[in-house]
Short mmCIF file of C-alpha atoms in Angstrom, two decimals:
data_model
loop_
_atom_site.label_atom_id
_atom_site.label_comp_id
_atom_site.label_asym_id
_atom_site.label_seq_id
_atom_site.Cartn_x
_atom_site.Cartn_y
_atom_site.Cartn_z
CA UNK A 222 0.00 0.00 0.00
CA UNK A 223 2.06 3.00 -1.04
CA UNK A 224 1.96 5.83 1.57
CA UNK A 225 3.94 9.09 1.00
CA UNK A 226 3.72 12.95 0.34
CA UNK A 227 2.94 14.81 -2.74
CA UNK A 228 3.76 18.99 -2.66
CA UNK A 229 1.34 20.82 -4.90
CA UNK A 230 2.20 23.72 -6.87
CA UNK A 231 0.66 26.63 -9.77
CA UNK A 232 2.45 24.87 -12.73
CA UNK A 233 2.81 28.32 -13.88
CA UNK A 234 4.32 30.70 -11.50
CA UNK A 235 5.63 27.83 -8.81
CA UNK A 236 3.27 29.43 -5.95
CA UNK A 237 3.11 26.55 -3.53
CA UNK A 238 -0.34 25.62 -3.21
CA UNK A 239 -0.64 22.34 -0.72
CA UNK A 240 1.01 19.15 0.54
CA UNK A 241 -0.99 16.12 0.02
CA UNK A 242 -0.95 12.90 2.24
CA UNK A 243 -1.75 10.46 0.80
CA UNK A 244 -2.45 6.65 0.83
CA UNK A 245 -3.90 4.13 -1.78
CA UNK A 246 -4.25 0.20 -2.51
CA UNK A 247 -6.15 -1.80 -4.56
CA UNK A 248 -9.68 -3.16 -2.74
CA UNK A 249 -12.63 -4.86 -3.02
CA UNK A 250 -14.11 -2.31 -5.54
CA UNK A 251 -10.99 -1.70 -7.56
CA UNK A 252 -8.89 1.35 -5.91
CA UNK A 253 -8.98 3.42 -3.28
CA UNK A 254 -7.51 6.50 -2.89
CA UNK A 255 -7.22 8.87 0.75
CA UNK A 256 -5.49 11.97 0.92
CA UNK A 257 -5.29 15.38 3.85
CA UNK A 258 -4.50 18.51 2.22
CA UNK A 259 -1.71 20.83 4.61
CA UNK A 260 -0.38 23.90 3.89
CA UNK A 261 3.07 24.42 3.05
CA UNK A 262 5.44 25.25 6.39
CA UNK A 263 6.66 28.69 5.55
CA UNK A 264 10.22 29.56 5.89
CA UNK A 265 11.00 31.05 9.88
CA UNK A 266 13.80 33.02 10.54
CA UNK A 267 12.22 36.27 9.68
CA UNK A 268 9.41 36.88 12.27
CA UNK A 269 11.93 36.03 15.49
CA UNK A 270 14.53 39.03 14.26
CA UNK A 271 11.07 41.32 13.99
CA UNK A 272 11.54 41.76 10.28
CA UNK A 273 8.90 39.90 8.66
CA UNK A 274 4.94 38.75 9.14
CA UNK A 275 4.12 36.14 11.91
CA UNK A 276 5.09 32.27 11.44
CA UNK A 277 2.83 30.35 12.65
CA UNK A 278 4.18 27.91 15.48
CA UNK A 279 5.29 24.76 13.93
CA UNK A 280 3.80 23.12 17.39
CA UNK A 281 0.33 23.61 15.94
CA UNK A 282 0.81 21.73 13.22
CA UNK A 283 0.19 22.56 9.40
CA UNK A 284 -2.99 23.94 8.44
CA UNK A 285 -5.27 21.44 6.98
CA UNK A 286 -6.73 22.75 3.92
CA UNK A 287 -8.64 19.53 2.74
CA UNK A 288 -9.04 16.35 1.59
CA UNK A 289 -9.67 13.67 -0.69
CA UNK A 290 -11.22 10.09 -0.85
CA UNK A 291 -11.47 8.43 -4.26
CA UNK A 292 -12.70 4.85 -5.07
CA UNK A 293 -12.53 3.37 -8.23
CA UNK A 294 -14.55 0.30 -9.91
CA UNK A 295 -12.86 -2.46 -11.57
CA UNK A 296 -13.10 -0.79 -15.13
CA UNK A 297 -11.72 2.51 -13.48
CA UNK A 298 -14.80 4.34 -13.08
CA UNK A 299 -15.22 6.68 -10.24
CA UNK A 300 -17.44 4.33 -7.88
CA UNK A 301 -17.26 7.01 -4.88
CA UNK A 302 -15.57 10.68 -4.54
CA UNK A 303 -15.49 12.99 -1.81
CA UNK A 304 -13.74 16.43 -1.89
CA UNK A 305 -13.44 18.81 1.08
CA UNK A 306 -12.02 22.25 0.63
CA UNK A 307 -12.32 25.25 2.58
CA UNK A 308 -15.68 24.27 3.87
CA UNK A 309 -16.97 23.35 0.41
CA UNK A 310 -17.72 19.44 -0.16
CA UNK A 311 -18.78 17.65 -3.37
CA UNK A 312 -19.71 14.22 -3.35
CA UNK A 313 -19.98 12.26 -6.64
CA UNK A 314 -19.55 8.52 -8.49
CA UNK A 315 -20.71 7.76 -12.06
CA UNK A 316 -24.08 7.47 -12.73
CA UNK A 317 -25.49 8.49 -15.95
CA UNK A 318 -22.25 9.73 -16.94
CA UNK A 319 -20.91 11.70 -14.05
CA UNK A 320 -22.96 12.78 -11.15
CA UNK A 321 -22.64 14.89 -7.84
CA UNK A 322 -23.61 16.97 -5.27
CA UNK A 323 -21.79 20.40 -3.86
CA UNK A 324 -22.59 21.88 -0.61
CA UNK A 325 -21.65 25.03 0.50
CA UNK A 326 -19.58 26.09 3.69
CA UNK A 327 -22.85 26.93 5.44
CA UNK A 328 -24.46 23.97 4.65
CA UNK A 329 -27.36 26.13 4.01
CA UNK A 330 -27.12 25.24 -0.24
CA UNK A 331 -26.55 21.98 -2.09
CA UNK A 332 -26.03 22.05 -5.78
CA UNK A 333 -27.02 18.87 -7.56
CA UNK A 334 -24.96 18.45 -11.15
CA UNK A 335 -25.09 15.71 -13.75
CA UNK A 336 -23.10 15.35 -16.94
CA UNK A 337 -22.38 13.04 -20.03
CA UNK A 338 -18.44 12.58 -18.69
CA UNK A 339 -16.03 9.72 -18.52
CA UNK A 340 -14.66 10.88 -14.67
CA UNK A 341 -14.02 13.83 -12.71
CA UNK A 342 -10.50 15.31 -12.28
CA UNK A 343 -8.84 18.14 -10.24
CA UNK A 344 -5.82 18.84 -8.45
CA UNK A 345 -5.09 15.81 -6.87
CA UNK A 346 -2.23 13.01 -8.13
CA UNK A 347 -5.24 10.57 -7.43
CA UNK A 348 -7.06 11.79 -10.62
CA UNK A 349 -4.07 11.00 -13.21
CA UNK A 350 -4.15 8.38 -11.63
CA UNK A 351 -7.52 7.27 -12.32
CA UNK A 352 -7.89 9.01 -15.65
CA UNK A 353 -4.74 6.12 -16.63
CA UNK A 354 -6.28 3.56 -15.15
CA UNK A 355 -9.87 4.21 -16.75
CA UNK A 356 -8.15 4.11 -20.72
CA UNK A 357 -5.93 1.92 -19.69
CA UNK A 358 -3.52 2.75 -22.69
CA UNK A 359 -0.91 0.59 -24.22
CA UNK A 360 1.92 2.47 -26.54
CA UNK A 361 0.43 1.42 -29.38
CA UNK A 362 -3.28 2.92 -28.92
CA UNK A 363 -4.02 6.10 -30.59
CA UNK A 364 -4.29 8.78 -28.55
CA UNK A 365 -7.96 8.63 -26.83
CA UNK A 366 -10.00 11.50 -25.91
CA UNK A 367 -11.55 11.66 -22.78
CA UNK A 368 -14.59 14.03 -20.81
CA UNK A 369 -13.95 14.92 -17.26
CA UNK A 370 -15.75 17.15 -15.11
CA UNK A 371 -13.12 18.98 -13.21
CA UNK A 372 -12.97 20.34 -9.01
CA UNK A 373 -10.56 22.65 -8.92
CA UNK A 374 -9.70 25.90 -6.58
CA UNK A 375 -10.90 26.27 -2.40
CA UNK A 376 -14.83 26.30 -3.53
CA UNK A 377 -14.24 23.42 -5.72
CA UNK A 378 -16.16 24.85 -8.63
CA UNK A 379 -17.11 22.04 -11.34
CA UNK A 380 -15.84 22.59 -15.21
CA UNK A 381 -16.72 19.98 -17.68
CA UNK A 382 -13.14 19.78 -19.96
CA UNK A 383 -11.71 17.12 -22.72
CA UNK A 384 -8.56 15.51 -22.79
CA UNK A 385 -6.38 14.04 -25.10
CA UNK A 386 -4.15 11.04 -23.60
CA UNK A 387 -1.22 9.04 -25.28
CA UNK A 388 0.86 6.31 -23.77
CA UNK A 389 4.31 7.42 -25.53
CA UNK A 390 6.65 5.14 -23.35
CA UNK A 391 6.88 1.81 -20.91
CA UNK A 392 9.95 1.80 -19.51
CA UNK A 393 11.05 -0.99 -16.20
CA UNK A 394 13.72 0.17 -14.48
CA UNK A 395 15.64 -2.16 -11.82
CA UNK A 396 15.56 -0.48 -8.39
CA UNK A 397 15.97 -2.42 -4.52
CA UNK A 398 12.24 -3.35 -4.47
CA UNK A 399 12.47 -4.73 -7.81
CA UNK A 400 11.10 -3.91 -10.81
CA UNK A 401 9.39 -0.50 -11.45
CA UNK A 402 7.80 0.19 -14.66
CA UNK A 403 7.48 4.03 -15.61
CA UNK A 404 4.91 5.40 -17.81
CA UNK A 405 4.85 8.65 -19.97
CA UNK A 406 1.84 10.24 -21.12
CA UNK A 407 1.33 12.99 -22.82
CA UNK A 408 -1.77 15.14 -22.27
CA UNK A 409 -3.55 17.57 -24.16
CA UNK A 410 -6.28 20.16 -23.32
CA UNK A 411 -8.54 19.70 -26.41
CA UNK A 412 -9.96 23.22 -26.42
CA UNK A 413 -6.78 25.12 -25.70
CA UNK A 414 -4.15 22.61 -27.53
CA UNK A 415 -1.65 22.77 -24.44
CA UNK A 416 0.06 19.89 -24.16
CA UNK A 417 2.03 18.25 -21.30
CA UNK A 418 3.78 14.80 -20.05
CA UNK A 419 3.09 12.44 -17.00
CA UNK A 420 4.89 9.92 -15.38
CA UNK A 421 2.67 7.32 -13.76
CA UNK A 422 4.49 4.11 -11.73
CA UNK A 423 1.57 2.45 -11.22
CA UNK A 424 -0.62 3.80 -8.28
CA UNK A 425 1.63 6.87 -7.63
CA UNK A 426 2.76 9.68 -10.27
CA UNK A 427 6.21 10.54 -10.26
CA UNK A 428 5.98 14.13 -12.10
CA UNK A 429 3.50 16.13 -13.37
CA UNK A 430 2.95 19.80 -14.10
CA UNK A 431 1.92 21.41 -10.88
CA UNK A 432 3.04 17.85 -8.75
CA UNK A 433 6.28 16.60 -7.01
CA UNK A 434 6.72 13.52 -4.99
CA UNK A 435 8.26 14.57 -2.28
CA UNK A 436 8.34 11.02 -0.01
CA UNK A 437 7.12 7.57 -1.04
CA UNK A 438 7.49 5.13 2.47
CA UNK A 439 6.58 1.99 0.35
CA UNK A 440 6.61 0.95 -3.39
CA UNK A 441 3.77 1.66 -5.69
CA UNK A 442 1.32 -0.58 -6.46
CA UNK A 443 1.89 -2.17 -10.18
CA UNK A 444 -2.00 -2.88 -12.01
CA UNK A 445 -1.70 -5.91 -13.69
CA UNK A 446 -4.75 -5.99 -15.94
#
């Protein structure tokens, strides 16, 4: 079950955005993905010489931001998600396409959506992750398009977006755990043409626009079918 620590950042400017815990395995339903959102521990040094804005106490712990709990189906589909984000939540699987429910910090307002999509996607790892595992590419497929409805920013606002995916390259690579397979994908935003590559080793992405690994405790998990 791999277990580790993903740092999330703007893939333009480099603004640090979150660090996401995480841990995933395959289950009963396919695969299961659970995940707290922290903020980044800014630098100290500056606030004890009176110079600079207060740090916060690194007794207190990180902020938590969020989180993430994603189950897929055996074919990949989204069987179960649940987002938390500055108060917002959106719960959601696949049913008639895509289908969920987004709830405001108050509670007071609950915003019912359903579209002709493949999955959802966002910020997290989790969702390359799944969006691989759904097409389940090989290097000689053509490159597939794909529909995802997308939860991105603190209110988690939905955006239904396509996707162009290509396997390009399977690579194994000997390490101490044995052998780890690396795929590279490249991804395109159909409307805007932008293009970019992901490495996927199995279960846990290696590099991705916007996404380091930062700590990996135990091997990924390799899918076998």
């Amino acid at each position: 079950m791999p277990k580790g620590r993903y740092s999330l950042h703007d893939p333009h400017d480099h603004t640090p955005l979150a660090e996401e815990h995480f841990h995933c395995a395959p289950g009963p339903h396919g695969w299961r993905y659970v995940a707290q959102l922290t903020a980044h521990t800014p630098a100290s040094g500056a606030h004890a010489h009176g110079t600079g804005p207060a740090v916060p106490d690194p007794a207190d712990g990180p902020e938590h931001l969020g989180s993430v709990d994603l189950t897929l189906d055996d074919l990949g589909r989204p069987l179960r998600l649940e987002l938390h984000s500055g108060g917002w939540q959106v719960r959601g699987g696949a049913l008639d396409g895509v289908t969920w429910v987004r709830t405001d910090p108050v509670g007071e307002e609950a915003t019912e959506g359903t579209v002709a999509a493949h999955a959802f996607t966002g910020n997290s790892p989790a969702f390359l992750v799944a969006t691989a595992r759904l097409l389940r590419l090989t290097t000689t497929s053509p490159p597939t398009r794909v529909r995802l409805v997308s939860f991105t920013g603190q209110a988690l606002a939905p955006r239904t977006l396509d996707q162009q995916w290509a396997l390009r390259t399977s690579e194994t690579h000997a390490t101490d755990n044995g052998p780890l397979t690396v795929d590279e994908y490249l991804v395109g935003d159909v409307e805007t043409g932008e293009q970019h590559t992901v490495h996927l080793a199995g279960d846990v992405v290696l590099s991705a626009p916007g996404v380091e690994l930062e700590d990996l405790e135990t091997p990924p998990t390799r899918f076998t079918d």
